[in-house]
Amino acid sequence: VAKKARTGDYEHTKEAFLEVFAKLRDECVSDPIVGTPPAFSVEWVTEMLNYNVPGGKLNRGMAVYDSLAAIKEELAEEDIFKANVLGWCIEWLQAFFLVADDIMDGSITRRGQPCWYKQSKVGLLAVNDGILLEAQIYRTIKKHLKGHPSYLEILELFHDVTFQTAHGQLLDVTTAPIGTVDLTKYTLDNYMMIVTYKTAYYSFYMPVACGMLLAGISDPAAYKVAEDILVEMGQYFQIQDDYLDAFGDPDTIGKVGTDIEDNKCSWLICTCLKEASDAQKETIKANYGKKDKECVVAIKQIYQEINVEERFKEYEAESYKKLVAAIDAQTVLPKAVFTSLLSKIYKRKK
């Protein structure tokens, strides 16, 4: 349901959010540096941004406005616009990560179309496009938020979260290098460390922290409370993702899960290895990370034997209960800051 800002008739819909993208994209393209003759880059940058930035679910970007609206009763048009600018900066950051991620993983498709680096004219030029995407974030923030009381903190947040996410990606890629299956690294402790840094900070903490900074919240204790709750929510989200990869309906999710073939350090495989008998471990070792239908069937058989579906449902119920209790117990932020995010992901099917 679209939320309305209480000061006017702004409806926070995907369409309204996408209008801000068009404005920011045009600003990036009309940047004097991009447009300086010979302006070969204008067309390239336009296509690169259209291809990589707005194609996802946009949950992260749209959550900045939701967080600000939950904290502040009255929102001026300027507040709404700034929230959407920072929301798009998070989507730009996501695009930067995904362009790089796809090259590292050798992925073929992303969001239902060929990966950017797979375009015949692009190839490894995509590395430079990733760098451009990141640099555009800081030019956009400078243009629209320089002079805001939280300008420095906003910049620091983007730098910190970029570092955390890159570190998470490094942990992920070194835990499960392509072509090597080393199951000793597949522990739940390692897994939690990877998802905390790779997903939780930029997907959950960052949008809310942006909303808090725009609302003028400066108490470090409030950010600590938000971080603790939102990192845990991010972990729950990623574990759901892993579950849906194996047990979700491909038509609903929009893709066929490939975590088993891709040798992913997922919650399912870490949970299985913790509980598996020696014989089951041997089966996992022989079949995990192989692009062969028979091998995938063998792993899914182990998932059934260890009842990993039931274990996930227990984890989900426990995690939800814990999150609700933490949201109720804190008094520094309106509950809606957290419940609006939690309600979107609890028991999701895609």
Coordinates of C-alpha atoms in Angstrom, one line a residue:
V1 CA 0.0 0.0 0.0
A2 CA 1.4 3.4 -1.0
K3 CA 2.1 5.6 2.0
K4 CA 1.2 9.3 1.9
A5 CA 3.3 11.9 3.4
R6 CA 1.2 13.6 6.0
T7 CA 1.9 17.1 4.7
G8 CA 0.5 16.6 1.2
D9 CA -0.6 14.2 -1.3
Y10 CA 2.7 12.6 -2.2
E11 CA 2.2 8.9 -2.8
H12 CA 5.3 6.9 -2.4
T13 CA 4.9 4.6 -5.4
K14 CA 7.4 3.0 -7.6
E15 CA 6.4 5.4 -10.4
A16 CA 7.0 8.5 -8.2
F17 CA 10.4 7.0 -7.2
L18 CA 11.3 6.2 -10.8
E19 CA 10.7 9.9 -11.8
V20 CA 13.6 10.8 -9.5
F21 CA 15.8 8.3 -11.2
A22 CA 15.2 10.0 -14.6
K23 CA 16.2 13.3 -13.1
L24 CA 19.4 12.0 -11.4
R25 CA 20.4 10.0 -14.5
D26 CA 20.0 13.1 -16.7
E27 CA 22.1 15.1 -14.2
C28 CA 24.9 12.4 -14.5
V29 CA 24.8 12.6 -18.2
S30 CA 24.8 16.4 -18.4
D31 CA 27.7 16.5 -16.0
P32 CA 30.2 18.9 -17.7
I33 CA 32.9 16.2 -17.6
V34 CA 30.7 13.6 -19.4
G35 CA 29.4 16.2 -21.9
T36 CA 32.8 17.7 -22.8
P37 CA 33.6 17.1 -26.5
P38 CA 34.3 14.6 -27.9
A39 CA 31.1 13.5 -26.1
F40 CA 31.2 9.8 -27.0
S41 CA 30.4 9.0 -23.4
V42 CA 27.0 10.6 -23.2
E43 CA 25.3 7.7 -25.0
W44 CA 27.3 5.1 -23.2
V45 CA 26.6 6.5 -19.7
T46 CA 22.9 6.9 -20.5
E47 CA 22.6 3.3 -21.6
M48 CA 24.8 2.0 -18.8
L49 CA 22.6 3.7 -16.2
N50 CA 19.3 2.6 -17.7
Y51 CA 20.6 -0.9 -18.0
N52 CA 22.0 -1.4 -14.5
V53 CA 20.4 1.0 -12.0
P54 CA 16.5 0.9 -12.1
G55 CA 15.8 -2.8 -12.9
G56 CA 15.5 -4.3 -9.4
K57 CA 12.7 -4.5 -6.9
L58 CA 13.9 -1.1 -5.5
N59 CA 13.0 -2.1 -1.9
R60 CA 16.3 -0.7 -0.6
G61 CA 15.9 2.7 -2.3
M62 CA 12.3 3.1 -1.4
A63 CA 12.9 2.3 2.3
V64 CA 14.7 5.6 2.9
Y65 CA 11.5 7.6 2.4
D66 CA 9.6 5.0 4.5
S67 CA 12.0 5.4 7.3
L68 CA 12.0 9.2 7.2
A69 CA 8.2 9.2 7.1
A70 CA 8.0 6.9 10.1
I71 CA 10.2 9.2 12.1
K72 CA 9.0 12.7 11.0
E73 CA 5.3 13.6 11.1
E74 CA 5.6 16.5 8.7
L75 CA 7.5 16.2 5.5
A76 CA 8.2 19.1 3.1
E77 CA 8.6 18.4 -0.6
E78 CA 12.3 19.0 -0.2
D79 CA 12.5 16.3 2.5
I80 CA 10.8 13.8 0.3
F81 CA 13.1 14.6 -2.6
K82 CA 16.2 14.3 -0.5
A83 CA 15.0 10.9 0.8
N84 CA 14.5 9.7 -2.7
V85 CA 17.9 11.0 -3.9
L86 CA 19.6 9.0 -1.1
G87 CA 17.4 6.0 -2.0
W88 CA 18.6 6.1 -5.5
C89 CA 22.2 6.5 -4.3
I90 CA 21.7 3.1 -2.5
E91 CA 20.4 1.7 -5.8
W92 CA 23.5 3.1 -7.6
L93 CA 25.6 1.4 -5.0
Q94 CA 23.8 -1.9 -5.5
A95 CA 24.3 -1.6 -9.3
F96 CA 28.0 -1.0 -8.7
F97 CA 28.2 -4.2 -6.5
L98 CA 26.2 -6.3 -9.0
V99 CA 28.2 -5.3 -12.1
A100 CA 31.4 -6.4 -10.3
D101 CA 29.7 -9.5 -8.7
D102 CA 28.6 -10.8 -12.0
I103 CA 32.1 -10.5 -13.5
M104 CA 33.6 -12.4 -10.5
D105 CA 30.9 -15.1 -10.6
G106 CA 30.9 -15.5 -14.4
S107 CA 27.1 -15.0 -14.3
I108 CA 25.1 -15.0 -17.5
T109 CA 21.9 -13.2 -16.6
R110 CA 20.8 -10.6 -14.0
R111 CA 17.2 -9.4 -13.5
G112 CA 16.0 -11.4 -16.5
Q113 CA 18.5 -9.9 -19.0
P114 CA 22.1 -10.7 -19.9
C115 CA 24.6 -9.3 -17.4
W116 CA 26.1 -5.9 -18.4
Y117 CA 29.6 -7.3 -19.0
K118 CA 28.0 -10.0 -21.3
Q119 CA 27.0 -7.2 -23.8
S120 CA 29.3 -7.7 -26.8
K121 CA 30.5 -4.1 -26.7
V122 CA 31.0 -4.0 -23.0
G123 CA 33.1 -7.0 -21.7
L124 CA 35.7 -5.9 -19.2
L125 CA 34.9 -2.2 -19.8
A126 CA 32.2 -3.1 -17.2
V127 CA 35.0 -2.7 -14.5
N128 CA 35.3 0.9 -15.4
D129 CA 31.5 1.3 -15.4
G130 CA 31.4 0.0 -11.9
I131 CA 33.9 2.6 -10.8
L132 CA 31.8 5.3 -12.6
L133 CA 28.7 4.1 -10.8
E134 CA 30.3 4.5 -7.5
A135 CA 31.8 7.9 -8.3
Q136 CA 28.4 9.2 -9.5
I137 CA 27.0 8.5 -6.0
Y138 CA 29.3 11.1 -4.4
R139 CA 28.7 13.7 -7.1
T140 CA 24.9 13.2 -6.6
I141 CA 25.1 13.5 -2.8
K142 CA 27.3 16.6 -3.1
K143 CA 24.9 18.2 -5.6
H144 CA 21.7 17.7 -3.5
L145 CA 22.9 17.4 0.1
K146 CA 26.0 19.6 0.5
G147 CA 25.0 22.0 3.2
H148 CA 22.7 19.5 5.0
P149 CA 23.6 19.2 8.7
S150 CA 24.2 15.5 8.2
Y151 CA 26.2 15.8 4.9
L152 CA 29.5 14.5 6.4
E153 CA 27.7 11.6 8.2
I154 CA 25.9 10.6 5.0
L155 CA 29.2 10.5 3.1
E156 CA 30.8 8.4 6.0
L157 CA 27.8 6.0 5.9
F158 CA 28.2 5.4 2.2
H159 CA 32.0 4.9 2.6
D160 CA 31.6 2.6 5.6
V161 CA 28.9 0.4 4.0
T162 CA 30.8 0.1 0.8
F163 CA 33.8 -1.2 2.7
Q164 CA 31.7 -3.6 4.7
T165 CA 30.0 -5.0 1.6
A166 CA 33.3 -5.4 -0.3
H167 CA 34.7 -7.2 2.7
G168 CA 31.6 -9.5 2.8
Q169 CA 32.1 -10.2 -0.9
L170 CA 35.8 -11.1 -0.3
L171 CA 34.8 -13.5 2.5
D172 CA 32.1 -15.0 0.2
V173 CA 34.4 -15.5 -2.8
T174 CA 37.3 -16.9 -0.7
T175 CA 35.1 -19.2 1.2
A176 CA 33.7 -20.8 -2.0
P177 CA 36.2 -20.1 -4.8
I178 CA 34.9 -21.2 -8.2
G179 CA 35.9 -24.7 -9.0
T180 CA 37.1 -25.6 -5.5
V181 CA 34.8 -27.3 -2.9
D182 CA 36.3 -27.0 0.6
L183 CA 33.5 -27.9 2.9
T184 CA 35.6 -27.2 6.1
K185 CA 34.9 -23.5 5.5
Y186 CA 31.1 -24.0 5.3
T187 CA 30.3 -23.3 9.0
L188 CA 27.3 -21.3 10.3
D189 CA 29.7 -18.9 12.0
N190 CA 31.5 -18.2 8.7
Y191 CA 28.1 -18.0 6.9
M192 CA 26.8 -15.4 9.4
M193 CA 29.9 -13.3 9.0
I194 CA 29.6 -13.3 5.2
V195 CA 25.9 -12.4 5.1
T196 CA 26.2 -9.7 7.8
Y197 CA 28.8 -7.8 5.8
K198 CA 27.7 -8.7 2.2
T199 CA 24.0 -8.2 2.6
A200 CA 22.7 -7.0 6.0
Y201 CA 24.4 -3.6 6.2
Y202 CA 23.7 -2.2 2.8
S203 CA 20.2 -3.8 2.4
F204 CA 18.7 -3.1 5.8
Y205 CA 20.8 -0.8 8.0
M206 CA 21.8 1.6 5.3
P207 CA 18.3 2.8 4.1
V208 CA 17.1 3.3 7.7
A209 CA 20.3 5.1 8.7
C210 CA 19.8 7.4 5.7
G211 CA 16.3 8.2 6.9
M212 CA 17.5 8.8 10.4
L213 CA 20.3 11.2 9.2
L214 CA 17.8 13.1 7.1
A215 CA 15.5 13.4 10.2
G216 CA 18.3 14.9 12.2
I217 CA 18.8 12.1 14.6
S218 CA 22.3 12.4 16.1
D219 CA 22.2 10.1 19.2
P220 CA 24.7 7.3 18.6
A221 CA 22.6 5.0 20.8
A222 CA 19.7 5.3 18.4
Y223 CA 22.0 4.1 15.5
K224 CA 23.3 1.2 17.6
V225 CA 19.7 0.1 18.3
A226 CA 18.9 0.3 14.6
E227 CA 22.1 -1.5 13.6
D228 CA 21.5 -4.4 16.0
I229 CA 17.9 -5.0 14.9
L230 CA 18.5 -4.4 11.2
V231 CA 21.6 -6.5 10.8
E232 CA 19.6 -9.4 12.4
M233 CA 16.8 -8.7 10.0
G234 CA 19.3 -8.8 7.1
Q235 CA 20.6 -12.1 8.2
Y236 CA 17.0 -13.5 8.3
F237 CA 16.4 -12.1 4.8
Q238 CA 19.5 -13.8 3.4
I239 CA 18.6 -17.1 5.0
Q240 CA 15.2 -16.9 3.5
D241 CA 16.8 -16.2 0.1
D242 CA 18.9 -19.4 0.5
Y243 CA 15.8 -21.4 1.5
L244 CA 13.8 -20.0 -1.5
D245 CA 16.7 -20.9 -3.9
A246 CA 16.2 -24.6 -3.1
F247 CA 12.5 -24.8 -2.1
G248 CA 10.8 -21.7 -3.7
D249 CA 8.7 -21.8 -6.8
P250 CA 10.8 -20.7 -9.7
D251 CA 7.8 -19.1 -11.4
T252 CA 7.1 -17.0 -8.4
I253 CA 10.8 -16.1 -7.8
G254 CA 11.5 -15.5 -11.4
K255 CA 14.6 -17.7 -11.6
V256 CA 15.7 -21.3 -11.0
G257 CA 17.8 -21.7 -8.0
T258 CA 21.5 -22.6 -8.6
D259 CA 23.1 -22.3 -5.2
I260 CA 24.0 -26.0 -5.1
E261 CA 25.6 -26.0 -8.6
D262 CA 27.3 -22.7 -7.9
N263 CA 29.0 -24.1 -4.7
K264 CA 27.4 -21.4 -2.6
C265 CA 28.1 -21.2 1.1
S266 CA 24.4 -21.2 1.9
W267 CA 22.5 -21.6 5.2
L268 CA 21.1 -24.9 4.0
I269 CA 24.5 -26.5 3.3
C270 CA 26.0 -25.2 6.5
T271 CA 23.1 -26.5 8.5
C272 CA 23.3 -29.9 6.8
L273 CA 27.1 -30.2 7.4
K274 CA 26.6 -29.5 11.1
E275 CA 24.1 -32.3 11.4
A276 CA 25.3 -34.8 8.7
S277 CA 26.6 -38.3 9.4
D278 CA 29.9 -39.2 7.9
A279 CA 28.2 -41.0 5.0
Q280 CA 26.0 -38.0 4.3
K281 CA 29.1 -35.7 4.4
E282 CA 30.8 -38.0 1.8
T283 CA 27.7 -37.6 -0.4
I284 CA 27.8 -33.9 0.0
K285 CA 31.5 -33.8 -0.8
A286 CA 31.0 -35.9 -4.0
N287 CA 28.1 -33.9 -5.3
Y288 CA 28.1 -30.3 -4.1
G289 CA 29.2 -27.5 -6.5
K290 CA 28.8 -29.7 -9.6
K291 CA 26.7 -28.5 -12.6
D292 CA 25.0 -31.9 -13.0
K293 CA 21.3 -32.6 -12.4
E294 CA 22.0 -35.9 -10.7
C295 CA 24.4 -34.2 -8.2
V296 CA 21.7 -31.6 -7.4
V297 CA 19.2 -34.3 -6.8
A298 CA 21.6 -36.1 -4.4
I299 CA 22.1 -32.9 -2.4
K300 CA 18.4 -32.2 -2.2
Q301 CA 17.9 -35.8 -1.0
I302 CA 20.3 -35.0 1.9
Y303 CA 18.3 -31.8 2.6
Q304 CA 15.2 -34.0 3.0
E305 CA 17.0 -36.6 5.2
I306 CA 18.2 -33.8 7.5
N307 CA 14.8 -32.1 7.3
V308 CA 16.3 -28.8 6.5
E309 CA 12.9 -27.4 5.4
E310 CA 11.6 -27.9 8.9
R311 CA 14.7 -26.5 10.5
F312 CA 14.3 -23.3 8.4
K313 CA 10.7 -23.0 9.6
E314 CA 11.8 -23.3 13.2
Y315 CA 14.6 -20.7 12.6
E316 CA 12.1 -18.4 10.9
A317 CA 9.6 -18.5 13.8
E318 CA 12.4 -18.0 16.3
S319 CA 14.0 -15.2 14.4
Y320 CA 10.7 -13.4 13.9
K321 CA 9.8 -13.7 17.6
K322 CA 13.2 -12.3 18.6
L323 CA 12.9 -9.4 16.1
V324 CA 9.4 -8.4 17.3
A325 CA 10.6 -8.5 20.9
A326 CA 13.6 -6.3 20.1
I327 CA 11.4 -3.8 18.2
D328 CA 9.0 -3.6 21.1
A329 CA 11.7 -3.3 23.7
Q330 CA 13.5 -0.3 22.1
T331 CA 12.2 3.2 22.8
V332 CA 14.5 5.4 20.6
L333 CA 12.7 5.0 17.3
P334 CA 9.1 4.6 16.2
K335 CA 8.2 0.9 15.8
A336 CA 7.1 1.6 12.2
V337 CA 10.7 2.2 11.1
F338 CA 11.3 -1.5 11.7
T339 CA 7.9 -3.1 11.2
S340 CA 7.5 -1.7 7.7
L341 CA 10.6 -3.6 6.6
L342 CA 9.8 -6.7 8.6
S343 CA 6.3 -7.0 7.2
K344 CA 7.6 -6.9 3.7
I345 CA 9.9 -9.9 4.2
Y346 CA 8.2 -12.1 6.8
K347 CA 7.1 -15.4 5.1
R348 CA 7.8 -14.0 1.7
K349 CA 7.6 -16.3 -1.3
K350 CA 10.0 -14.4 -3.6

